[in-house]
Amino acid sequence: MTVNDVIIVEVPSAIDAAAMFKSGNAVDAAVVWSPDDDECVKAVKGAWRLTSTKEAPFIIADGFYAKRDFVNERFDDLVKMVEAWMVGASEINTNVAAKNEAIRILVEGLGVTEEIAMNAINNVRLCTFEDNLNFFGLNTSYQGITGEQLYLKTGELYRQVGMVSGTLPAWRQVSNTRLLQRINLSGSQHAAWDRGSFGKSQTDLAKAQTFSTKPVSVVFASGSWKLDFNAMSVIDREADEMKLFANLGISIEGNTDNTGSYEANQSVSLKRAQAVADYLVREHGIDRHRIIVKGNGWNNPIATNDTPDGRAQNRRTDFKLLK
């Protein structure tokens, strides 16, 4: 199944998307807000949550958009507004009284129950000033997903399902960092999200449920586990997805064809998987605790070993994201 097999149904809001899904027969899947996701799972028998931004915490879900002329005319006012927004977000994240006030505003503004509003605000982390500096590429030491990377990746996906036509505008044409650069906020309450140490042990990862599997052709010279430039380029293309889903584990499995002895293939496949893991840690800042490596040798073929083409397919590295 590919994105071309999906029919996109547009609705005015995430609330409408949840209502359509809960009707039971209008759509097969929906992108909704929290806590509507819990209500959807309860309402439709056999439904389950595919993923959420808890698994992909570097995604900033909402943003401000304005015409260039308006930004230029009201620049100073907009600086004050954005700064106030950043301060408010930090207060809701760190202050119980501020969070309770936000819950009250949600109840009155959206007409939802206090329980729903409380669940919604307790299930999110509002983006801070430093989160925004990272997202908009203003922190040169940041190694997570940036807005530009997300924009280009999702833009291509939208193109594949026919929701984008023509040339995708460059990121610099649709983003503006002047407001953020005028703001100066400091203190722990304004700090970026700290992922800390990955919470699962290697034993836990070995038992974890597979979230997604992607066979990747990382090619090695015969009997070698040294990464060449082409292999590095392949890994670089996959690294963004691993960084995006920063709260998921990563399984890297090396596989071989049946050329050579069983023992040699077991050893080489493990060393190749480890070489890929080391590269992700060193070059992309992936937390080593997220990664589990395995060498399958020739035990997990996806094609026949009786032909050159089949053997080439079997000399692969599989990436799995683990929940």
PDB file of C-alpha atoms in Angstrom:
ATOM      1  CA  MET A   1       0.000   0.000   0.000  1.00  0.00           C
ATOM      2  CA  THR A   2       1.265   3.463  -0.916  1.00  0.00           C
ATOM      3  CA  VAL A   3      -0.011   7.013  -0.490  1.00  0.00           C
ATOM      4  CA  ASN A   4      -1.496   6.704  -3.989  1.00  0.00           C
ATOM      5  CA  ASP A   5      -3.960   4.136  -2.614  1.00  0.00           C
ATOM      6  CA  VAL A   6      -5.378   6.683  -0.153  1.00  0.00           C
ATOM      7  CA  ILE A   7      -8.362   8.913  -0.938  1.00  0.00           C
ATOM      8  CA  ILE A   8      -8.133  12.162   1.043  1.00  0.00           C
ATOM      9  CA  VAL A   9     -11.397  13.609   2.389  1.00  0.00           C
ATOM     10  CA  GLU A  10     -11.119  17.270   3.369  1.00  0.00           C
ATOM     11  CA  VAL A  11     -13.155  18.603   6.309  1.00  0.00           C
ATOM     12  CA  PRO A  12     -13.217  22.042   7.984  1.00  0.00           C
ATOM     13  CA  SER A  13     -11.490  20.991  11.223  1.00  0.00           C
ATOM     14  CA  ALA A  14     -10.056  18.147  13.277  1.00  0.00           C
ATOM     15  CA  ILE A  15     -13.298  18.104  15.268  1.00  0.00           C
ATOM     16  CA  ASP A  16     -15.221  17.364  12.061  1.00  0.00           C
ATOM     17  CA  ALA A  17     -12.683  14.657  11.196  1.00  0.00           C
ATOM     18  CA  ALA A  18     -13.321  12.976  14.548  1.00  0.00           C
ATOM     19  CA  ALA A  19     -17.091  13.157  14.064  1.00  0.00           C
ATOM     20  CA  MET A  20     -16.805  11.613  10.606  1.00  0.00           C
ATOM     21  CA  PHE A  21     -14.658   8.759  11.917  1.00  0.00           C
ATOM     22  CA  LYS A  22     -16.979   8.103  14.870  1.00  0.00           C
ATOM     23  CA  SER A  23     -19.922   7.761  12.471  1.00  0.00           C
ATOM     24  CA  GLY A  24     -18.445   4.339  11.761  1.00  0.00           C
ATOM     25  CA  ASN A  25     -18.559   4.056   7.979  1.00  0.00           C
ATOM     26  CA  ALA A  26     -17.563   7.375   6.387  1.00  0.00           C
ATOM     27  CA  VAL A  27     -13.760   7.021   6.501  1.00  0.00           C
ATOM     28  CA  ASP A  28     -11.235   4.362   7.470  1.00  0.00           C
ATOM     29  CA  ALA A  29      -8.805   6.682   9.263  1.00  0.00           C
ATOM     30  CA  ALA A  30      -8.673  10.262  10.494  1.00  0.00           C
ATOM     31  CA  VAL A  31      -6.232  12.837  11.820  1.00  0.00           C
ATOM     32  CA  VAL A  32      -7.745  14.291  14.997  1.00  0.00           C
ATOM     33  CA  TRP A  33      -6.862  16.264  18.104  1.00  0.00           C
ATOM     34  CA  SER A  34      -6.493  14.915  21.607  1.00  0.00           C
ATOM     35  CA  PRO A  35      -8.610  13.831  23.458  1.00  0.00           C
ATOM     36  CA  ASP A  36     -10.818  13.139  20.415  1.00  0.00           C
ATOM     37  CA  ASP A  37      -8.472  10.251  19.611  1.00  0.00           C
ATOM     38  CA  ASP A  38      -9.579   8.439  22.772  1.00  0.00           C
ATOM     39  CA  GLU A  39     -13.226   9.081  21.930  1.00  0.00           C
ATOM     40  CA  CYS A  40     -12.714   7.714  18.400  1.00  0.00           C
ATOM     41  CA  VAL A  41     -11.176   4.501  19.716  1.00  0.00           C
ATOM     42  CA  LYS A  42     -14.068   4.064  22.155  1.00  0.00           C
ATOM     43  CA  ALA A  43     -16.733   4.804  19.544  1.00  0.00           C
ATOM     44  CA  VAL A  44     -15.599   2.493  16.734  1.00  0.00           C
ATOM     45  CA  LYS A  45     -15.163  -1.192  17.484  1.00  0.00           C
ATOM     46  CA  GLY A  46     -11.719  -2.456  16.502  1.00  0.00           C
ATOM     47  CA  ALA A  47     -10.282   1.055  16.086  1.00  0.00           C
ATOM     48  CA  TRP A  48      -6.854   1.866  17.439  1.00  0.00           C
ATOM     49  CA  ARG A  49      -4.493   4.803  17.491  1.00  0.00           C
ATOM     50  CA  LEU A  50      -1.814   4.518  14.795  1.00  0.00           C
ATOM     51  CA  THR A  51       0.508   7.198  16.138  1.00  0.00           C
ATOM     52  CA  SER A  52       0.568  10.590  17.793  1.00  0.00           C
ATOM     53  CA  THR A  53       2.922  13.488  18.358  1.00  0.00           C
ATOM     54  CA  LYS A  54       3.968  11.768  21.586  1.00  0.00           C
ATOM     55  CA  GLU A  55       5.988   9.492  19.300  1.00  0.00           C
ATOM     56  CA  ALA A  56       7.045  12.429  17.111  1.00  0.00           C
ATOM     57  CA  PRO A  57       7.652  15.209  19.658  1.00  0.00           C
ATOM     58  CA  PHE A  58       9.654  17.473  17.346  1.00  0.00           C
ATOM     59  CA  ILE A  59       6.582  18.289  15.271  1.00  0.00           C
ATOM     60  CA  ILE A  60       5.076  21.717  15.936  1.00  0.00           C
ATOM     61  CA  ALA A  61       1.455  21.205  14.977  1.00  0.00           C
ATOM     62  CA  ASP A  62       0.248  24.800  14.590  1.00  0.00           C
ATOM     63  CA  GLY A  63       1.727  28.064  13.408  1.00  0.00           C
ATOM     64  CA  PHE A  64       0.895  31.703  12.722  1.00  0.00           C
ATOM     65  CA  TYR A  65       0.439  32.834   9.122  1.00  0.00           C
ATOM     66  CA  ALA A  66       0.123  36.424   7.920  1.00  0.00           C
ATOM     67  CA  LYS A  67       0.535  38.416   4.729  1.00  0.00           C
ATOM     68  CA  ARG A  68       3.941  40.022   4.250  1.00  0.00           C
ATOM     69  CA  ASP A  69       2.460  43.540   4.082  1.00  0.00           C
ATOM     70  CA  PHE A  70       0.657  43.015   7.388  1.00  0.00           C
ATOM     71  CA  VAL A  71       3.842  41.770   9.072  1.00  0.00           C
ATOM     72  CA  ASN A  72       5.782  44.786   7.819  1.00  0.00           C
ATOM     73  CA  GLU A  73       3.088  47.277   8.882  1.00  0.00           C
ATOM     74  CA  ARG A  74       2.470  45.813  12.348  1.00  0.00           C
ATOM     75  CA  PHE A  75       5.886  44.337  13.053  1.00  0.00           C
ATOM     76  CA  ASP A  76       6.366  45.780  16.554  1.00  0.00           C
ATOM     77  CA  ASP A  77       2.855  44.736  17.606  1.00  0.00           C
ATOM     78  CA  LEU A  78       3.460  41.230  16.299  1.00  0.00           C
ATOM     79  CA  VAL A  79       6.724  40.968  18.237  1.00  0.00           C
ATOM     80  CA  LYS A  80       4.783  41.772  21.422  1.00  0.00           C
ATOM     81  CA  MET A  81       2.069  39.256  20.523  1.00  0.00           C
ATOM     82  CA  VAL A  82       4.517  36.415  19.811  1.00  0.00           C
ATOM     83  CA  GLU A  83       6.500  37.157  22.962  1.00  0.00           C
ATOM     84  CA  ALA A  84       3.300  37.136  25.027  1.00  0.00           C
ATOM     85  CA  TRP A  85       2.324  33.836  23.406  1.00  0.00           C
ATOM     86  CA  MET A  86       5.697  32.298  24.293  1.00  0.00           C
ATOM     87  CA  VAL A  87       5.406  33.508  27.893  1.00  0.00           C
ATOM     88  CA  GLY A  88       1.861  32.138  28.127  1.00  0.00           C
ATOM     89  CA  ALA A  89       2.947  28.762  26.769  1.00  0.00           C
ATOM     90  CA  SER A  90       5.741  28.549  29.322  1.00  0.00           C
ATOM     91  CA  GLU A  91       3.322  29.395  32.139  1.00  0.00           C
ATOM     92  CA  ILE A  92       0.831  26.709  31.118  1.00  0.00           C
ATOM     93  CA  ASN A  93       3.660  24.158  30.927  1.00  0.00           C
ATOM     94  CA  THR A  94       5.018  24.978  34.385  1.00  0.00           C
ATOM     95  CA  ASN A  95       2.277  26.627  36.476  1.00  0.00           C
ATOM     96  CA  VAL A  96      -0.823  24.802  37.748  1.00  0.00           C
ATOM     97  CA  ALA A  97      -2.860  27.991  38.159  1.00  0.00           C
ATOM     98  CA  ALA A  98      -2.104  29.049  34.584  1.00  0.00           C
ATOM     99  CA  LYS A  99      -3.035  25.588  33.302  1.00  0.00           C
ATOM    100  CA  ASN A 100      -6.352  25.688  35.174  1.00  0.00           C
ATOM    101  CA  GLU A 101      -7.094  29.100  33.668  1.00  0.00           C
ATOM    102  CA  ALA A 102      -6.380  27.698  30.200  1.00  0.00           C
ATOM    103  CA  ILE A 103      -8.766  24.811  30.904  1.00  0.00           C
ATOM    104  CA  ARG A 104     -11.486  27.294  31.902  1.00  0.00           C
ATOM    105  CA  ILE A 105     -10.975  29.240  28.658  1.00  0.00           C
ATOM    106  CA  LEU A 106     -11.217  26.033  26.595  1.00  0.00           C
ATOM    107  CA  VAL A 107     -14.453  25.043  28.340  1.00  0.00           C
ATOM    108  CA  GLU A 108     -16.041  28.429  27.656  1.00  0.00           C
ATOM    109  CA  GLY A 109     -14.624  28.915  24.175  1.00  0.00           C
ATOM    110  CA  LEU A 110     -15.188  25.438  22.722  1.00  0.00           C
ATOM    111  CA  GLY A 111     -18.244  24.416  24.721  1.00  0.00           C
ATOM    112  CA  VAL A 112     -16.607  21.176  25.882  1.00  0.00           C
ATOM    113  CA  THR A 113     -16.713  19.592  29.319  1.00  0.00           C
ATOM    114  CA  GLU A 114     -14.040  20.349  31.894  1.00  0.00           C
ATOM    115  CA  GLU A 115     -12.884  16.715  31.700  1.00  0.00           C
ATOM    116  CA  ILE A 116     -12.329  16.924  27.946  1.00  0.00           C
ATOM    117  CA  ALA A 117     -10.513  20.257  28.248  1.00  0.00           C
ATOM    118  CA  MET A 118      -8.338  18.927  31.069  1.00  0.00           C
ATOM    119  CA  ASN A 119      -7.441  15.761  29.158  1.00  0.00           C
ATOM    120  CA  ALA A 120      -6.616  17.819  26.080  1.00  0.00           C
ATOM    121  CA  ILE A 121      -4.267  20.223  27.820  1.00  0.00           C
ATOM    122  CA  ASN A 122      -2.645  17.517  29.952  1.00  0.00           C
ATOM    123  CA  ASN A 123      -1.873  15.524  26.820  1.00  0.00           C
ATOM    124  CA  VAL A 124       0.173  18.213  25.081  1.00  0.00           C
ATOM    125  CA  ARG A 125       3.278  20.268  25.667  1.00  0.00           C
ATOM    126  CA  LEU A 126       3.007  23.819  24.417  1.00  0.00           C
ATOM    127  CA  CYS A 127       6.026  24.866  22.381  1.00  0.00           C
ATOM    128  CA  THR A 128       8.424  27.224  24.103  1.00  0.00           C
ATOM    129  CA  PHE A 129      10.628  30.003  22.790  1.00  0.00           C
ATOM    130  CA  GLU A 130      13.630  27.674  22.423  1.00  0.00           C
ATOM    131  CA  ASP A 131      11.447  25.038  20.733  1.00  0.00           C
ATOM    132  CA  ASN A 132      10.681  27.670  18.106  1.00  0.00           C
ATOM    133  CA  LEU A 133      14.333  28.637  17.721  1.00  0.00           C
ATOM    134  CA  ASN A 134      15.078  24.975  17.013  1.00  0.00           C
ATOM    135  CA  PHE A 135      12.142  24.520  14.660  1.00  0.00           C
ATOM    136  CA  PHE A 136      13.013  27.577  12.566  1.00  0.00           C
ATOM    137  CA  GLY A 137      16.687  26.664  12.282  1.00  0.00           C
ATOM    138  CA  LEU A 138      18.028  29.422  14.541  1.00  0.00           C
ATOM    139  CA  ASN A 139      19.940  27.036  16.829  1.00  0.00           C
ATOM    140  CA  THR A 140      22.946  25.716  14.922  1.00  0.00           C
ATOM    141  CA  SER A 141      23.616  22.945  17.469  1.00  0.00           C
ATOM    142  CA  TYR A 142      20.102  21.481  17.198  1.00  0.00           C
ATOM    143  CA  GLN A 143      19.972  17.967  15.686  1.00  0.00           C
ATOM    144  CA  GLY A 144      16.238  17.295  15.695  1.00  0.00           C
ATOM    145  CA  ILE A 145      13.721  17.841  12.914  1.00  0.00           C
ATOM    146  CA  THR A 146      13.433  21.421  11.664  1.00  0.00           C
ATOM    147  CA  GLY A 147      10.458  23.128  10.122  1.00  0.00           C
ATOM    148  CA  GLU A 148      12.143  23.135   6.727  1.00  0.00           C
ATOM    149  CA  GLN A 149      12.722  19.366   6.816  1.00  0.00           C
ATOM    150  CA  LEU A 150       9.129  18.753   7.849  1.00  0.00           C
ATOM    151  CA  TYR A 151       7.805  21.154   5.214  1.00  0.00           C
ATOM    152  CA  LEU A 152       9.723  19.491   2.387  1.00  0.00           C
ATOM    153  CA  LYS A 153       8.865  15.957   3.514  1.00  0.00           C
ATOM    154  CA  THR A 154       5.144  16.560   3.971  1.00  0.00           C
ATOM    155  CA  GLY A 155       5.018  18.712   0.850  1.00  0.00           C
ATOM    156  CA  GLU A 156       6.223  15.771  -1.204  1.00  0.00           C
ATOM    157  CA  LEU A 157       3.643  13.483   0.426  1.00  0.00           C
ATOM    158  CA  TYR A 158       0.882  15.978  -0.380  1.00  0.00           C
ATOM    159  CA  ARG A 159       2.147  16.102  -3.955  1.00  0.00           C
ATOM    160  CA  GLN A 160       1.924  12.304  -4.218  1.00  0.00           C
ATOM    161  CA  VAL A 161      -1.761  12.312  -3.245  1.00  0.00           C
ATOM    162  CA  GLY A 162      -2.577  15.216  -5.567  1.00  0.00           C
ATOM    163  CA  MET A 163      -3.078  17.917  -2.925  1.00  0.00           C
ATOM    164  CA  VAL A 164      -0.136  20.020  -4.159  1.00  0.00           C
ATOM    165  CA  SER A 165       0.401  21.004  -7.776  1.00  0.00           C
ATOM    166  CA  GLY A 166       3.167  22.953  -9.391  1.00  0.00           C
ATOM    167  CA  THR A 167       6.385  23.899  -7.637  1.00  0.00           C
ATOM    168  CA  LEU A 168       6.492  23.824  -3.862  1.00  0.00           C
ATOM    169  CA  PRO A 169       7.607  27.288  -2.669  1.00  0.00           C
ATOM    170  CA  ALA A 170      10.997  27.370  -0.974  1.00  0.00           C
ATOM    171  CA  TRP A 171      10.939  27.316   2.829  1.00  0.00           C
ATOM    172  CA  ARG A 172      12.474  30.802   3.013  1.00  0.00           C
ATOM    173  CA  GLN A 173       9.522  32.115   0.989  1.00  0.00           C
ATOM    174  CA  VAL A 174       6.915  30.820   3.441  1.00  0.00           C
ATOM    175  CA  SER A 175       8.731  31.309   6.763  1.00  0.00           C
ATOM    176  CA  ASN A 176       9.856  34.421   8.605  1.00  0.00           C
ATOM    177  CA  THR A 177      12.199  34.387  11.596  1.00  0.00           C
ATOM    178  CA  ARG A 178      12.460  38.163  12.092  1.00  0.00           C
ATOM    179  CA  LEU A 179       9.940  38.129  14.945  1.00  0.00           C
ATOM    180  CA  LEU A 180      11.744  35.403  16.865  1.00  0.00           C
ATOM    181  CA  GLN A 181      15.077  37.127  16.369  1.00  0.00           C
ATOM    182  CA  ARG A 182      13.709  40.256  18.063  1.00  0.00           C
ATOM    183  CA  ILE A 183      12.661  38.317  21.185  1.00  0.00           C
ATOM    184  CA  ASN A 184      14.994  37.450  24.047  1.00  0.00           C
ATOM    185  CA  LEU A 185      13.587  35.067  26.657  1.00  0.00           C
ATOM    186  CA  SER A 186      15.708  33.068  29.073  1.00  0.00           C
ATOM    187  CA  GLY A 187      15.197  30.696  31.983  1.00  0.00           C
ATOM    188  CA  SER A 188      14.304  27.028  32.309  1.00  0.00           C
ATOM    189  CA  GLN A 189      10.625  27.721  31.601  1.00  0.00           C
ATOM    190  CA  HIS A 190      11.557  28.809  28.072  1.00  0.00           C
ATOM    191  CA  ALA A 191      13.932  25.900  27.387  1.00  0.00           C
ATOM    192  CA  ALA A 192      13.360  23.477  24.527  1.00  0.00           C
ATOM    193  CA  TRP A 193      11.911  20.040  25.126  1.00  0.00           C
ATOM    194  CA  ASP A 194      14.512  17.791  26.730  1.00  0.00           C
ATOM    195  CA  ARG A 195      14.080  14.205  25.596  1.00  0.00           C
ATOM    196  CA  GLY A 196      16.401  12.985  28.365  1.00  0.00           C
ATOM    197  CA  SER A 197      17.521   9.372  28.287  1.00  0.00           C
ATOM    198  CA  PHE A 198      15.465   6.912  26.282  1.00  0.00           C
ATOM    199  CA  GLY A 199      13.215   5.095  28.736  1.00  0.00           C
ATOM    200  CA  LYS A 200      13.328   1.516  27.415  1.00  0.00           C
ATOM    201  CA  SER A 201      16.072  -1.010  28.086  1.00  0.00           C
ATOM    202  CA  GLN A 202      17.575  -3.266  25.425  1.00  0.00           C
ATOM    203  CA  THR A 203      15.447  -6.102  26.858  1.00  0.00           C
ATOM    204  CA  ASP A 204      12.312  -3.971  26.496  1.00  0.00           C
ATOM    205  CA  LEU A 205      13.228  -3.059  22.916  1.00  0.00           C
ATOM    206  CA  ALA A 206      13.720  -6.721  22.013  1.00  0.00           C
ATOM    207  CA  LYS A 207      10.099  -7.361  23.061  1.00  0.00           C
ATOM    208  CA  ALA A 208       8.646  -4.127  21.666  1.00  0.00           C
ATOM    209  CA  GLN A 209       5.879  -4.000  19.079  1.00  0.00           C
ATOM    210  CA  THR A 210       6.936  -3.016  15.570  1.00  0.00           C
ATOM    211  CA  PHE A 211       5.527   0.368  14.566  1.00  0.00           C
ATOM    212  CA  SER A 212       6.852   0.307  10.994  1.00  0.00           C
ATOM    213  CA  THR A 213       9.357  -1.662   8.926  1.00  0.00           C
ATOM    214  CA  LYS A 214      11.373  -0.334   6.015  1.00  0.00           C
ATOM    215  CA  PRO A 215      13.821  -2.508   4.050  1.00  0.00           C
ATOM    216  CA  VAL A 216      16.750  -0.302   3.076  1.00  0.00           C
ATOM    217  CA  SER A 217      19.492  -1.251   0.630  1.00  0.00           C
ATOM    218  CA  VAL A 218      22.685  -0.303   2.435  1.00  0.00           C
ATOM    219  CA  VAL A 219      25.251  -1.959   0.185  1.00  0.00           C
ATOM    220  CA  PHE A 220      28.585  -3.236   1.484  1.00  0.00           C
ATOM    221  CA  ALA A 221      31.598  -4.647  -0.290  1.00  0.00           C
ATOM    222  CA  SER A 222      31.823  -8.435  -0.050  1.00  0.00           C
ATOM    223  CA  GLY A 223      32.816  -9.469   3.466  1.00  0.00           C
ATOM    224  CA  SER A 224      33.097  -5.841   4.625  1.00  0.00           C
ATOM    225  CA  TRP A 225      31.128  -3.780   7.107  1.00  0.00           C
ATOM    226  CA  LYS A 226      32.719  -0.421   6.226  1.00  0.00           C
ATOM    227  CA  LEU A 227      30.255   2.229   5.084  1.00  0.00           C
ATOM    228  CA  ASP A 228      31.097   3.903   1.787  1.00  0.00           C
ATOM    229  CA  PHE A 229      29.738   7.239   0.545  1.00  0.00           C
ATOM    230  CA  ASN A 230      26.707   5.661  -1.151  1.00  0.00           C
ATOM    231  CA  ALA A 231      25.802   3.726   2.003  1.00  0.00           C
ATOM    232  CA  MET A 232      26.069   6.893   4.085  1.00  0.00           C
ATOM    233  CA  SER A 233      23.805   8.738   1.642  1.00  0.00           C
ATOM    234  CA  VAL A 234      21.148   6.035   1.975  1.00  0.00           C
ATOM    235  CA  ILE A 235      21.288   6.193   5.776  1.00  0.00           C
ATOM    236  CA  ASP A 236      21.146   9.999   5.686  1.00  0.00           C
ATOM    237  CA  ARG A 237      17.841   9.797   3.792  1.00  0.00           C
ATOM    238  CA  GLU A 238      16.338   7.550   6.464  1.00  0.00           C
ATOM    239  CA  ALA A 239      17.687   9.446   9.473  1.00  0.00           C
ATOM    240  CA  ASP A 240      15.041  12.187   9.370  1.00  0.00           C
ATOM    241  CA  GLU A 241      12.254   9.693  10.020  1.00  0.00           C
ATOM    242  CA  MET A 242      14.159   8.253  12.988  1.00  0.00           C
ATOM    243  CA  LYS A 243      14.708  11.748  14.379  1.00  0.00           C
ATOM    244  CA  LEU A 244      11.075  12.656  13.759  1.00  0.00           C
ATOM    245  CA  PHE A 245       9.798   9.728  15.838  1.00  0.00           C
ATOM    246  CA  ALA A 246      12.182  10.507  18.687  1.00  0.00           C
ATOM    247  CA  ASN A 247      10.221   8.584  21.330  1.00  0.00           C
ATOM    248  CA  LEU A 248      10.284   5.294  19.418  1.00  0.00           C
ATOM    249  CA  GLY A 249      12.988   2.648  19.561  1.00  0.00           C
ATOM    250  CA  ILE A 250      14.983   1.643  16.476  1.00  0.00           C
ATOM    251  CA  SER A 251      15.805  -1.896  15.409  1.00  0.00           C
ATOM    252  CA  ILE A 252      18.565  -2.301  12.821  1.00  0.00           C
ATOM    253  CA  GLU A 253      18.864  -5.778  11.328  1.00  0.00           C
ATOM    254  CA  GLY A 254      21.643  -6.820   8.985  1.00  0.00           C
ATOM    255  CA  ASN A 255      20.921  -9.506   6.383  1.00  0.00           C
ATOM    256  CA  THR A 256      23.087 -11.388   3.887  1.00  0.00           C
ATOM    257  CA  ASP A 257      22.767 -13.771   0.973  1.00  0.00           C
ATOM    258  CA  ASN A 258      23.890 -17.396   1.333  1.00  0.00           C
ATOM    259  CA  THR A 259      27.394 -16.932  -0.068  1.00  0.00           C
ATOM    260  CA  GLY A 260      30.056 -18.162   2.366  1.00  0.00           C
ATOM    261  CA  SER A 261      29.743 -19.983   5.667  1.00  0.00           C
ATOM    262  CA  TYR A 262      26.836 -19.633   8.074  1.00  0.00           C
ATOM    263  CA  GLU A 263      29.073 -18.380  10.903  1.00  0.00           C
ATOM    264  CA  ALA A 264      30.777 -15.777   8.707  1.00  0.00           C
ATOM    265  CA  ASN A 265      27.444 -14.417   7.498  1.00  0.00           C
ATOM    266  CA  GLN A 266      26.114 -14.164  11.055  1.00  0.00           C
ATOM    267  CA  SER A 267      29.172 -12.186  12.115  1.00  0.00           C
ATOM    268  CA  VAL A 268      29.227  -9.902   9.077  1.00  0.00           C
ATOM    269  CA  SER A 269      25.497  -9.134   9.243  1.00  0.00           C
ATOM    270  CA  LEU A 270      25.799  -8.082  12.904  1.00  0.00           C
ATOM    271  CA  LYS A 271      28.841  -5.909  12.215  1.00  0.00           C
ATOM    272  CA  ARG A 272      27.047  -4.234   9.329  1.00  0.00           C
ATOM    273  CA  ALA A 273      24.029  -3.454  11.512  1.00  0.00           C
ATOM    274  CA  GLN A 274      26.352  -2.070  14.186  1.00  0.00           C
ATOM    275  CA  ALA A 275      28.165   0.086  11.622  1.00  0.00           C
ATOM    276  CA  VAL A 276      24.842   1.642  10.616  1.00  0.00           C
ATOM    277  CA  ALA A 277      23.927   2.236  14.271  1.00  0.00           C
ATOM    278  CA  ASP A 278      27.280   3.865  15.014  1.00  0.00           C
ATOM    279  CA  TYR A 279      26.870   6.177  12.018  1.00  0.00           C
ATOM    280  CA  LEU A 280      23.393   7.284  13.149  1.00  0.00           C
ATOM    281  CA  VAL A 281      24.715   8.084  16.625  1.00  0.00           C
ATOM    282  CA  ARG A 282      27.835   9.851  15.403  1.00  0.00           C
ATOM    283  CA  GLU A 283      26.478  11.844  12.472  1.00  0.00           C
ATOM    284  CA  HIS A 284      22.811  12.379  13.343  1.00  0.00           C
ATOM    285  CA  GLY A 285      22.808  12.520  17.134  1.00  0.00           C
ATOM    286  CA  ILE A 286      20.462   9.541  17.529  1.00  0.00           C
ATOM    287  CA  ASP A 287      20.353   8.392  21.162  1.00  0.00           C
ATOM    288  CA  ARG A 288      22.269   5.104  21.303  1.00  0.00           C
ATOM    289  CA  HIS A 289      19.863   3.816  23.954  1.00  0.00           C
ATOM    290  CA  ARG A 290      17.084   3.869  21.333  1.00  0.00           C
ATOM    291  CA  ILE A 291      18.887   1.375  19.103  1.00  0.00           C
ATOM    292  CA  ILE A 292      18.980  -2.404  19.156  1.00  0.00           C
ATOM    293  CA  VAL A 293      21.050  -4.248  16.531  1.00  0.00           C
ATOM    294  CA  LYS A 294      20.723  -7.771  15.212  1.00  0.00           C
ATOM    295  CA  GLY A 295      22.522  -9.878  12.625  1.00  0.00           C
ATOM    296  CA  ASN A 296      20.242 -12.315  10.806  1.00  0.00           C
ATOM    297  CA  GLY A 297      22.873 -13.754   8.490  1.00  0.00           C
ATOM    298  CA  TRP A 298      21.056 -15.546   5.674  1.00  0.00           C
ATOM    299  CA  ASN A 299      18.103 -16.579   7.871  1.00  0.00           C
ATOM    300  CA  ASN A 300      15.666 -13.904   6.717  1.00  0.00           C
ATOM    301  CA  PRO A 301      15.675 -13.779   2.883  1.00  0.00           C
ATOM    302  CA  ILE A 302      13.090 -11.763   0.968  1.00  0.00           C
ATOM    303  CA  ALA A 303      14.042 -13.275  -2.413  1.00  0.00           C
ATOM    304  CA  THR A 304      15.620 -16.403  -3.825  1.00  0.00           C
ATOM    305  CA  ASN A 305      19.355 -16.876  -3.374  1.00  0.00           C
ATOM    306  CA  ASP A 306      19.492 -18.784  -6.678  1.00  0.00           C
ATOM    307  CA  THR A 307      19.904 -15.660  -8.832  1.00  0.00           C
ATOM    308  CA  PRO A 308      22.236 -12.629  -8.672  1.00  0.00           C
ATOM    309  CA  ASP A 309      19.248 -10.289  -8.412  1.00  0.00           C
ATOM    310  CA  GLY A 310      17.725 -12.290  -5.565  1.00  0.00           C
ATOM    311  CA  ARG A 311      20.999 -12.382  -3.654  1.00  0.00           C
ATOM    312  CA  ALA A 312      21.361  -8.621  -4.093  1.00  0.00           C
ATOM    313  CA  GLN A 313      17.902  -8.098  -2.570  1.00  0.00           C
ATOM    314  CA  ASN A 314      18.839 -10.248   0.402  1.00  0.00           C
ATOM    315  CA  ARG A 315      21.979  -8.218   1.155  1.00  0.00           C
ATOM    316  CA  ARG A 316      20.038  -5.501   2.916  1.00  0.00           C
ATOM    317  CA  THR A 317      19.544  -3.694   6.205  1.00  0.00           C
ATOM    318  CA  ASP A 318      16.065  -3.459   7.728  1.00  0.00           C
ATOM    319  CA  PHE A 319      15.072  -0.488   9.873  1.00  0.00           C
ATOM    320  CA  LYS A 320      12.165  -0.919  12.283  1.00  0.00           C
ATOM    321  CA  LEU A 321      10.593   1.679  14.551  1.00  0.00           C
ATOM    322  CA  LEU A 322       9.504   0.109  17.840  1.00  0.00           C
ATOM    323  CA  LYS A 323       6.682   1.245  20.141  1.00  0.00           C
TER     324      LYS A 323
END
